[in-house]
CSV table of C-alpha atoms and ligand atoms in Angstrom, one decimal:
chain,number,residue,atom,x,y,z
O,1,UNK,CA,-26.9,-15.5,0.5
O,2,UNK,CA,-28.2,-12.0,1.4
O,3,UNK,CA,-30.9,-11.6,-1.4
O,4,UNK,CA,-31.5,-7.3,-0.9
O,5,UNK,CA,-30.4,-5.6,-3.8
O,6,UNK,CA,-27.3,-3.6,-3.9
O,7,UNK,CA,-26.7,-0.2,-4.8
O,8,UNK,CA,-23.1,-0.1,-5.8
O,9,UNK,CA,-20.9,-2.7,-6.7
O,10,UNK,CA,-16.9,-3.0,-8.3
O,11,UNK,CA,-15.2,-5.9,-9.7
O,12,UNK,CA,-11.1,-6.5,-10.1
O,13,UNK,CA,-8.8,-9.0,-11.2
O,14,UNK,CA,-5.7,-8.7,-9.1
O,15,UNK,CA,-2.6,-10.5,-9.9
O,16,UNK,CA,-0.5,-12.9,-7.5
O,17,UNK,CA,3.2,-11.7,-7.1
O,18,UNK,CA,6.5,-13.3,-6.7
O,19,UNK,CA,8.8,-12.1,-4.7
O,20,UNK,CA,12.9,-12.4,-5.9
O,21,UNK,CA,14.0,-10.6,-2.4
O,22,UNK,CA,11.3,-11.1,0.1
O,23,UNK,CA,10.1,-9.8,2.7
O,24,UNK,CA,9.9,-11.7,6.2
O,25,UNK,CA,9.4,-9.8,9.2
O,26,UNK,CA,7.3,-6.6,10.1
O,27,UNK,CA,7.3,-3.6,12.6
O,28,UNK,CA,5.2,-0.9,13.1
O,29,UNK,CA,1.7,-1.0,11.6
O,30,UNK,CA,2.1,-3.4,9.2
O,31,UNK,CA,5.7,-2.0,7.4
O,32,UNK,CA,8.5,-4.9,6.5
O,33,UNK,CA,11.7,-4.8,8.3
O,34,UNK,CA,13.6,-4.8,4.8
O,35,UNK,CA,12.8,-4.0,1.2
O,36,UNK,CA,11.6,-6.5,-1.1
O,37,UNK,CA,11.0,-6.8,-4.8
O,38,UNK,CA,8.8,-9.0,-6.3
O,39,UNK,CA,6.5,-9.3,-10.1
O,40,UNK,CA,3.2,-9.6,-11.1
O,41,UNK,CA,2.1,-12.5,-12.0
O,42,UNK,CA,-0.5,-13.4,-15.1
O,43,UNK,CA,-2.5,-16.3,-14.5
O,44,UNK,CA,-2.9,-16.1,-10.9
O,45,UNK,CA,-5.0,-13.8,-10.0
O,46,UNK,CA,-7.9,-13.4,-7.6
O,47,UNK,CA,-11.6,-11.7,-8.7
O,48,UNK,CA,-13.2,-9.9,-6.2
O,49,UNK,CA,-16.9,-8.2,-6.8
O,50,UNK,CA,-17.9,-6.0,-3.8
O,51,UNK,CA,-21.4,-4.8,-3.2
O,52,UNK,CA,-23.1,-1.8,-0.8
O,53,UNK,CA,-26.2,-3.1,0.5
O,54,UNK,CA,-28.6,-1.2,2.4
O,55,UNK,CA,-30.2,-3.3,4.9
O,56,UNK,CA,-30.4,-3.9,8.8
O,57,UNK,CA,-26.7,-5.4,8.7
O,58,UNK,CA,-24.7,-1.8,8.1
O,59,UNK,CA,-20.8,-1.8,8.8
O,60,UNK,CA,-20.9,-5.9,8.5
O,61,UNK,CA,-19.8,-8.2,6.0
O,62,UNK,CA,-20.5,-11.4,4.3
O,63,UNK,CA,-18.0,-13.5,2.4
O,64,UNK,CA,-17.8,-15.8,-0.4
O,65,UNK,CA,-15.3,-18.1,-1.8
O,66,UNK,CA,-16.1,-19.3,-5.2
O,67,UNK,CA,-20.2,-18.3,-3.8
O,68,UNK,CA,-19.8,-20.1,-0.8
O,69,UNK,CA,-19.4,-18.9,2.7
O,70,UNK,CA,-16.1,-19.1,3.9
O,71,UNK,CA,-16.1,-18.5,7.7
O,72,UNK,CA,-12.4,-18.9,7.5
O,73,UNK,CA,-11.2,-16.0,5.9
O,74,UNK,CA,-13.4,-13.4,7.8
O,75,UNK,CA,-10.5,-12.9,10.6
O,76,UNK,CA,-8.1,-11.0,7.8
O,77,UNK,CA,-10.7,-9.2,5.9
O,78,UNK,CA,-12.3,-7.1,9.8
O,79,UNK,CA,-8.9,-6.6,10.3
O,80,UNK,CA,-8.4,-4.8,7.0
O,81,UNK,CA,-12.1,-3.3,7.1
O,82,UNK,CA,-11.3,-2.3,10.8
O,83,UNK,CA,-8.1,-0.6,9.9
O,84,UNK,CA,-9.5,1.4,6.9
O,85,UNK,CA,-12.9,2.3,8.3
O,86,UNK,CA,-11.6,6.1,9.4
O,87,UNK,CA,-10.3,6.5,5.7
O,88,UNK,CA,-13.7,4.4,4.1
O,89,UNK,CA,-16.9,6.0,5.4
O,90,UNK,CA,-19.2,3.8,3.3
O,91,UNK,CA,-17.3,0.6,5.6
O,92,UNK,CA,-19.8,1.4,8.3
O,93,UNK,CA,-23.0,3.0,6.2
O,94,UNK,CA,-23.3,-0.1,4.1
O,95,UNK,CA,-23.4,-4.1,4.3
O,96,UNK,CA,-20.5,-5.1,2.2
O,97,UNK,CA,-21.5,-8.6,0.2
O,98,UNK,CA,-17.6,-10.0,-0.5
O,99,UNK,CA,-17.4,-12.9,-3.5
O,100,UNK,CA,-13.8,-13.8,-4.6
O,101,UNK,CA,-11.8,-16.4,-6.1
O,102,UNK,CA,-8.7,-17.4,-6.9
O,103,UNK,CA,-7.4,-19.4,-10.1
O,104,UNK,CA,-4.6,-21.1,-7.9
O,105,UNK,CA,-4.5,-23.3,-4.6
O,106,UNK,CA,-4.7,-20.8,-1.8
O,107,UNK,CA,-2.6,-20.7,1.8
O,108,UNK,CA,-0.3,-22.8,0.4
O,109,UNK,CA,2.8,-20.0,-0.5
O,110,UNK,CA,1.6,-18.7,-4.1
O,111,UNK,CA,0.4,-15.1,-2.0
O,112,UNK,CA,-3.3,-15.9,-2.0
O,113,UNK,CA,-3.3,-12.8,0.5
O,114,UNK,CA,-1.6,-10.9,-2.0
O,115,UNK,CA,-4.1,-10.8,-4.9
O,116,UNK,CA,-7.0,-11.2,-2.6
O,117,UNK,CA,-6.2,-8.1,-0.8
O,118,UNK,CA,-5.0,-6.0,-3.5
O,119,UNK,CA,-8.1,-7.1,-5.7
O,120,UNK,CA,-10.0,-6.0,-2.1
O,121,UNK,CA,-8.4,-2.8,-2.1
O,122,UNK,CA,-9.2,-1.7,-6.0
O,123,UNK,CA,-13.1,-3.2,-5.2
O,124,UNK,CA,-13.0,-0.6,-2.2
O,125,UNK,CA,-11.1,2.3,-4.0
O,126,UNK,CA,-13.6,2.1,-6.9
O,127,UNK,CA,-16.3,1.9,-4.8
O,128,UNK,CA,-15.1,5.2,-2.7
O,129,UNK,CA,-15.0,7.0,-6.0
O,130,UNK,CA,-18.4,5.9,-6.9
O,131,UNK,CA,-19.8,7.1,-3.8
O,132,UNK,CA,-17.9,10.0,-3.7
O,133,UNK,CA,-17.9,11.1,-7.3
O,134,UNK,CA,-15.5,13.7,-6.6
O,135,UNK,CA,-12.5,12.3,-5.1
O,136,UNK,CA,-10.0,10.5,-6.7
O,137,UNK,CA,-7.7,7.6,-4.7
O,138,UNK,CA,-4.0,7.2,-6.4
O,139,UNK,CA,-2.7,4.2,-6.8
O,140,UNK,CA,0.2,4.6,-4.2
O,141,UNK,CA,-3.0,5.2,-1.9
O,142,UNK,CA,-4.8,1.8,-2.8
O,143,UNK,CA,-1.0,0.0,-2.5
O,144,UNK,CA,-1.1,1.3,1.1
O,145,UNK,CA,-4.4,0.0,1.9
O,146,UNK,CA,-4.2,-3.3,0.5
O,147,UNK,CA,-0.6,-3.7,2.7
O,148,UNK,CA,-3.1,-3.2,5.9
O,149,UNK,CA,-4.9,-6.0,4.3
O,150,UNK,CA,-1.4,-8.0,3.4
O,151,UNK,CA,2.0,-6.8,3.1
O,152,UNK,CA,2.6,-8.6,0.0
O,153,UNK,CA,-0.7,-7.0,-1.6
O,154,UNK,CA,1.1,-3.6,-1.8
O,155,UNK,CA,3.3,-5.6,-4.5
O,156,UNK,CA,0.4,-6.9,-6.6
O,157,UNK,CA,-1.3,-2.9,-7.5
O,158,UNK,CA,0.9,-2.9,-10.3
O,159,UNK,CA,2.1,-4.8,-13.1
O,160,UNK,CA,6.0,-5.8,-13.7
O,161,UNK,CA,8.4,-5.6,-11.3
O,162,UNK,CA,8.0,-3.8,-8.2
O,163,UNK,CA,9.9,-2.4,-5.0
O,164,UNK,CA,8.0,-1.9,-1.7
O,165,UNK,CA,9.9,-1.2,1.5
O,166,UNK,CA,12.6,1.9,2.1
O,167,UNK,CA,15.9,1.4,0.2
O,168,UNK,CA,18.1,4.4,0.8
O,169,UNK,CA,19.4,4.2,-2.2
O,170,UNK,CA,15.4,5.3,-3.9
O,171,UNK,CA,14.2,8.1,-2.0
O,172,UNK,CA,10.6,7.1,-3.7
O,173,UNK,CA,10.8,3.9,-1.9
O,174,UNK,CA,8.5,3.7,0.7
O,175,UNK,CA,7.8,1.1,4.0
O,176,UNK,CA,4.3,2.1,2.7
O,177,UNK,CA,3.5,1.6,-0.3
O,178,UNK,CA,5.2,-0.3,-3.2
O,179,UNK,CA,6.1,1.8,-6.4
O,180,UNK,CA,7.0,-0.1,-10.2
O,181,UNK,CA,10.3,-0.3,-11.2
O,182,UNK,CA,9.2,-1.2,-14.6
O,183,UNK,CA,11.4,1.3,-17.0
O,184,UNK,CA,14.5,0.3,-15.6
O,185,UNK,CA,13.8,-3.6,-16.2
O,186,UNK,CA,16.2,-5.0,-19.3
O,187,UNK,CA,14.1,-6.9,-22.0
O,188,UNK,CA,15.4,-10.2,-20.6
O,189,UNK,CA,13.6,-9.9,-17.7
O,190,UNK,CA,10.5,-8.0,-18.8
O,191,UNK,CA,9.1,-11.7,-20.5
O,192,UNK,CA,10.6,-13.9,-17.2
O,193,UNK,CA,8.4,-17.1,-16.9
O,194,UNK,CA,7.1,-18.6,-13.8
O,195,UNK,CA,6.0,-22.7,-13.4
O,196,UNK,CA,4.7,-22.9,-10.4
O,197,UNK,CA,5.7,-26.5,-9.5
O,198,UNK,CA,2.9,-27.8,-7.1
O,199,UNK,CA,4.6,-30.1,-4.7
O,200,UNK,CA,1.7,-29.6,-2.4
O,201,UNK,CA,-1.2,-27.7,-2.7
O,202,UNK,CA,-2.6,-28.0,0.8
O,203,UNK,CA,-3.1,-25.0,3.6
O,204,UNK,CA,0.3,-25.1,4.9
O,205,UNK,CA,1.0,-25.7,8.5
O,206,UNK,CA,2.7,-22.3,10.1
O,207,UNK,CA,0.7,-18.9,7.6
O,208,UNK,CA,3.1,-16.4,6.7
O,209,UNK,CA,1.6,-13.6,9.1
O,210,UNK,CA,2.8,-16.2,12.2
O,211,UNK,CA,6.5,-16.5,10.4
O,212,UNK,CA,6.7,-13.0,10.4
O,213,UNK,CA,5.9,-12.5,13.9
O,214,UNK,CA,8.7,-15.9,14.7
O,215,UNK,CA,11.3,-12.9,13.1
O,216,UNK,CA,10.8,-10.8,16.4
O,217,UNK,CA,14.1,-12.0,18.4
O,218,UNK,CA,15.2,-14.1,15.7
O,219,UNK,CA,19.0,-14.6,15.9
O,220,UNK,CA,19.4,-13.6,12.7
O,221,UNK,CA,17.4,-10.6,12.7
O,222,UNK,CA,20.2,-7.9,11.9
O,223,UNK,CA,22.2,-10.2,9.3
O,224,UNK,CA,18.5,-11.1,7.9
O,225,UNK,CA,18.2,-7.1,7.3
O,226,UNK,CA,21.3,-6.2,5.8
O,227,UNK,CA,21.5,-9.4,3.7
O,228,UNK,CA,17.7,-8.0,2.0
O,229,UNK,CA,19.4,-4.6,1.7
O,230,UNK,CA,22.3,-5.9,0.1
O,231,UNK,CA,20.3,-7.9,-2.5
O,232,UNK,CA,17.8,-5.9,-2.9
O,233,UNK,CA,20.6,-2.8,-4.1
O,234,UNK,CA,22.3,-5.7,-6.0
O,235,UNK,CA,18.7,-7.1,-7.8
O,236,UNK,CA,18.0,-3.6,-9.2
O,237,UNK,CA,21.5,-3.7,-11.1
O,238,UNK,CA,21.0,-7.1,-12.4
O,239,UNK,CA,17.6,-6.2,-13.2
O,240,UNK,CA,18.4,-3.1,-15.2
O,241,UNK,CA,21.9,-4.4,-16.9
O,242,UNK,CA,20.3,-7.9,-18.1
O,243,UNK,CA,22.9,-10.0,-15.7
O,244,UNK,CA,21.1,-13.4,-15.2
O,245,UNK,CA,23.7,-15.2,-13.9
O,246,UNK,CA,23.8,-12.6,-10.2
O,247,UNK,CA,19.9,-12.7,-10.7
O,248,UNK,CA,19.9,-16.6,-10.3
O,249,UNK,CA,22.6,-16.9,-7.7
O,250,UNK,CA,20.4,-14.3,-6.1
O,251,UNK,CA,17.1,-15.7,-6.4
O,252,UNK,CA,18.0,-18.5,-4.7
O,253,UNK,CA,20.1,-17.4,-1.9
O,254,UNK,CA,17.1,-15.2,-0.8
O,255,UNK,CA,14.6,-18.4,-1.2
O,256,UNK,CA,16.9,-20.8,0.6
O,257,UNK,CA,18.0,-18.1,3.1
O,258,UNK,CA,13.8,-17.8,4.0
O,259,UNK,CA,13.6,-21.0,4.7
O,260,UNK,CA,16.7,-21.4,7.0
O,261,UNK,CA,14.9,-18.6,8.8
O,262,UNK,CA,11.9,-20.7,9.0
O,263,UNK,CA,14.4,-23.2,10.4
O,264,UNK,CA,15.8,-21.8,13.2
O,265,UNK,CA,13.4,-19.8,14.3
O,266,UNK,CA,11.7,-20.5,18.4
O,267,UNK,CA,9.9,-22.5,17.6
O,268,UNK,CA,11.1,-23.7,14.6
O,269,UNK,CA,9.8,-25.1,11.2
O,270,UNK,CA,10.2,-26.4,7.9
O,271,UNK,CA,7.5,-25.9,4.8
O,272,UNK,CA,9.9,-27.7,2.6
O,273,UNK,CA,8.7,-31.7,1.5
O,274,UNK,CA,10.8,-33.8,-0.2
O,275,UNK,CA,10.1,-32.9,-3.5
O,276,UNK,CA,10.7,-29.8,-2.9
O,277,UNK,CA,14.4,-30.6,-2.9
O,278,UNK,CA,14.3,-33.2,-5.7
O,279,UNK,CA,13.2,-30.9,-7.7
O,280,UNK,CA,16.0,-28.3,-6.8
O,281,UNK,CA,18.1,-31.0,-7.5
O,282,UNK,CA,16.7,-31.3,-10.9
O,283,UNK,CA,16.6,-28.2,-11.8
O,284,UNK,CA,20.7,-27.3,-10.9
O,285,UNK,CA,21.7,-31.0,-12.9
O,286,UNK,CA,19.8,-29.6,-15.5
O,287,UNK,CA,21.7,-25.9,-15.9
O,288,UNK,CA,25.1,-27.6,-14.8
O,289,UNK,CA,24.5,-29.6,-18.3
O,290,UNK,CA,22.7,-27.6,-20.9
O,291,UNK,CA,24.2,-24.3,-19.4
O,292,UNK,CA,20.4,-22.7,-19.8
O,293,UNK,CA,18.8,-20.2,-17.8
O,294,UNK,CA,16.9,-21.9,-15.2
O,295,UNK,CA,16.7,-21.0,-11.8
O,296,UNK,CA,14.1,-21.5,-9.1
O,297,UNK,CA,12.2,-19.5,-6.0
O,298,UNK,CA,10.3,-20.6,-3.2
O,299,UNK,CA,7.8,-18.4,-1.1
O,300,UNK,CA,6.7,-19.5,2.1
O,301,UNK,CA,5.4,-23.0,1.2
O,302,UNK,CA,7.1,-25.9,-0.6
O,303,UNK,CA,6.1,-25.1,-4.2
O,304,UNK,CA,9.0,-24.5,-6.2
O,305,UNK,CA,8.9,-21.2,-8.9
O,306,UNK,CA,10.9,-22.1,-11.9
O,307,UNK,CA,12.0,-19.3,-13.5
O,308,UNK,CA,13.9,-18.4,-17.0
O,309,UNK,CA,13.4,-15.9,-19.8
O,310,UNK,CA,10.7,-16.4,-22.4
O,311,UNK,CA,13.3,-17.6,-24.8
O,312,UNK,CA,13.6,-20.8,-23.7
O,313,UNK,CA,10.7,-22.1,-23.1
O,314,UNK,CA,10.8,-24.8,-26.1
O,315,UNK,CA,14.0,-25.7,-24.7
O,316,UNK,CA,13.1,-26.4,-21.4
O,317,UNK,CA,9.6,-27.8,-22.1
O,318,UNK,CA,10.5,-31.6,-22.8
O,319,UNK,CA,12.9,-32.0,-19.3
O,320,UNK,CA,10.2,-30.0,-17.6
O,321,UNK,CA,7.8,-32.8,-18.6
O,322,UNK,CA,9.8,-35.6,-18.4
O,323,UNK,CA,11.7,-35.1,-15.2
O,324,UNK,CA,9.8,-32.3,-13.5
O,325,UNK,CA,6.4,-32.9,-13.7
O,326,UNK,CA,5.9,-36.4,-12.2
O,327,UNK,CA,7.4,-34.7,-8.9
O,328,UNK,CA,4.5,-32.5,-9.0
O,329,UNK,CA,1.5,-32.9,-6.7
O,330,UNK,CA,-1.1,-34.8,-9.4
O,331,UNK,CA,1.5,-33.6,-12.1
O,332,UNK,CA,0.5,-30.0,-11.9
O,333,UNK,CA,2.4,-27.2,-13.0
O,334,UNK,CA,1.1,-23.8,-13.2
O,335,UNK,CA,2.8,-21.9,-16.3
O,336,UNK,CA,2.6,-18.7,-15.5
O,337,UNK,CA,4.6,-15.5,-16.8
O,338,UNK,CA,5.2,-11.5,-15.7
O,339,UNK,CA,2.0,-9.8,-15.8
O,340,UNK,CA,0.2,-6.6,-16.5
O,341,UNK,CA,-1.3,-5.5,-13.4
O,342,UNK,CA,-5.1,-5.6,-11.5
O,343,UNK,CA,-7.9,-4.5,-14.3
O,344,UNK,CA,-11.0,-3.6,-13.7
O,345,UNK,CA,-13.9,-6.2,-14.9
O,346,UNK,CA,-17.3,-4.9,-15.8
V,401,ATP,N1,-9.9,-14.8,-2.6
V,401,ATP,C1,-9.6,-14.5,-1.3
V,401,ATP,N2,-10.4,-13.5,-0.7
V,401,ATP,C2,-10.1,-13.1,0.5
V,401,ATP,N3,-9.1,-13.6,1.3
V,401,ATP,C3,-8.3,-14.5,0.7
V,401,ATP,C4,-8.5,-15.0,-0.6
V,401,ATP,N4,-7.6,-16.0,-0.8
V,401,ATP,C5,-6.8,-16.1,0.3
V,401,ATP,N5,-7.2,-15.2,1.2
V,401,ATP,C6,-6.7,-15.0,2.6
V,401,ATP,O1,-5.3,-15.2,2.5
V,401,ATP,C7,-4.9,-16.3,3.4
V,401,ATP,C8,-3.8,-17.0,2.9
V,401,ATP,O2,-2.6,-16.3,3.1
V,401,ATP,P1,-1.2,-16.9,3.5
V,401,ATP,O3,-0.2,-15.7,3.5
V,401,ATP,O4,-1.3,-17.8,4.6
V,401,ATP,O5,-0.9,-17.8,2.2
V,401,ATP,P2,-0.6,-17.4,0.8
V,401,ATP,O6,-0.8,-16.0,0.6
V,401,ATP,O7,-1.3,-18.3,-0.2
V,401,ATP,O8,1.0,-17.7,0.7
V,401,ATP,P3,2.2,-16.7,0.9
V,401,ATP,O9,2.9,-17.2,2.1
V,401,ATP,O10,3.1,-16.9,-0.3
V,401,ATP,O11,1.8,-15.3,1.0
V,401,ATP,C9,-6.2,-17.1,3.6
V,401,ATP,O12,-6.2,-17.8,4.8
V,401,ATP,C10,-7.3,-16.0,3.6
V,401,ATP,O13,-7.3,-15.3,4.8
V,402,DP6,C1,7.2,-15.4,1.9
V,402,DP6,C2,6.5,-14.1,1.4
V,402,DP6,O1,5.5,-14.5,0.4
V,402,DP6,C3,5.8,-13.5,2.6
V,402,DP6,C4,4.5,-12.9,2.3
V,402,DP6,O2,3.9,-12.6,3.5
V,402,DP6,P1,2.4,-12.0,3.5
V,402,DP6,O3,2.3,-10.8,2.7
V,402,DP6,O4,1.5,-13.2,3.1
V,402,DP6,O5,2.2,-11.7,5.1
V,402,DP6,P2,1.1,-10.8,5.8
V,402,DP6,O6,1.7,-9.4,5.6
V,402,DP6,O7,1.1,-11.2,7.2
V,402,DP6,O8,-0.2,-11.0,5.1
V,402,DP6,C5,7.5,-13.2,0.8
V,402,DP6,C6,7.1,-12.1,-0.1
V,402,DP6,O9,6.0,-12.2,-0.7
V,402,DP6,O10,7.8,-11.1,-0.1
């Protein structure tokens, strides 16, 4: 490690995010070809400290995972540092010493890249503000920079539910930046729960950056974009009115519908393992015959999200151990719930 001493440093937590309707595809400089809307999570999070260093080595970077080097994840972070360099001045006056980590498995579709590079972001934005005592960066400014770093990171600068990507229907909705939706969200869905069930929790085979580039002169590119329109519009109703039954049916069209775009795109893949659709299987016997709400999501990996309001959690927790947890990859389950939002750590 680079022992000089530095002269400013920031720490934030940043939450992980879970996308309902996702987001697949981009154009431009890094904006999504449809809306997408998405919540914080709580326990998955990523901690990033950032220090200035004066030495030899200014406008470079070291990294650390869990204070290691990790060579590996260089490639994303110039690209981010590269992009915001014009807006960062201190990017190229300073070394930047980068330590993070993450209390989940990452690269395998639980949006590492989202908390990493929101938490990046709000290390960055604090450290402007330090520098530059007085300017102050918004948060709609820190949402845009993290989505250079990750499109999904513009998601994860706020707590409860958020929208990024234009939807006509919100003029304040923004290809961006994401902005909360959080005071039109009824109580049932202000306490959702996530268990993340790990079916695998190894680097998946095809990263999400290379299955949004497979959505350039995908067949379905045009149905793909109305379809995210369509549910998106329809997501903010159920959201707002408390209707869990179209938020299930929902849910799960947009996660199986990612996936059959994974599967026919050129060339095509699949993220999906078997367990992945045991456990779907489970979990629809299991609604069909206590009538509970239980539904699932999957993000680009074959981990399943089981989802259902707070209120049911003593219900669900016996099957969920029973029958769902010996699916799991060494019977883990990550049991996570809607979150607050990044928060500074001193
Ligand atoms: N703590 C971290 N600090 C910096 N970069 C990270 C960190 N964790 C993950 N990353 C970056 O994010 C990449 C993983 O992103 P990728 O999109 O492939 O998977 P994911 O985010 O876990 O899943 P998803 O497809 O749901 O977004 C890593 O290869 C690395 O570049
Ligand atoms: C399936 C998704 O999780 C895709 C996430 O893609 P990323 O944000 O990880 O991709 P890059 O912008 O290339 O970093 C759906 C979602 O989170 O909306």
């Amino acid at each position: 490690m680079n022992t000089s001493q530095p002269i400013y440093s920031a720490t934030w937590q940043s939450p992980s995010n879970l996308a309902i309707v996702k987001y697949w595809g981009k154009k431009g400089q890094q904006q999504p070809i449809n809306p997408s809307v998405s919540f914080s999570l709580s326990k998955a999070v990523t901690t990033t400290t950032v220090e200035l260093i004066l030495n030899d080595n200014r406008g470079t970077f070291s990294f650390y995972l869990n204070n290691e080097e990790k060579l590996s994840f260089r490639d994303k972070i110039q690209r981010f540092l590269n992009h915001l360099g014009h807006e960062i001045p201190f990017i190229q006056q300073y070394h930047l010493r980068i330590n993070s980590s993450n209390t989940f498995p990452h690269s395998s579709g639980i949006a590492s890249s989202a908390s990493a590079m929101s938490a990046l972001a709000f290390c960055l934005a604090d450290l402007h503000q330090q520098v530059n005592p007085e300017e102050k960066i918004s948060r709609q400014t820190i949402s845009s920079w993290a989505r250079i770093g990750s499109g999904s990171a513009a998601r994860s600068v706020f707590g409860g539910w958020n929208l990024w990507g234009k939807l006509p229907e919100i003029p304040e909705s923004s290809d961006f930046y994401a902005i909360q939706l959080t005071d039109k969200i009824h109580p049932l869905f202000q306490t959702i729960q996530d268990d993340i069930l790990i079916v695998s929790g190894k680097r998946k085979s095809i990263s999400s950056s290379a299955g949004h580039d497979l959505m350039h002169g995908h067949p379905y590119q045009q149905g793909r974009i109305k379809q995210a329109h369509n549910n998106t519009f329809l997501l903010l109703q159920y959201l707002e009115n408390g209707d869990w039954e179209g938020f299930s049916n929902l849910a799960e069209n947009e996660a199986l519908s990612l996936h059959a775009l994974m599967m026919s795109s050129n060339p095509a893949y699949t993220l999906m393992l078997p367990n992945s659709l045991a456990l779907i299987n489970k979990i629809k016997a299991f609604r069909q015959k206590s009538g509970l709400p239980v539904t699932f999501t999957l993000d680009a990996g074959p981990n399943i999200h089981l989802l259902y309001p707070r209120e049911v959690k003593n219900k669900i927790k016996t099957w969920e151990e029973e029958e769902l947890k010996p699916l799991c990859e060494n019977e883990t389950i990550i049991c996570d719930h809607i979150g607050e939002g990044p928060r500074k750590i001193n």
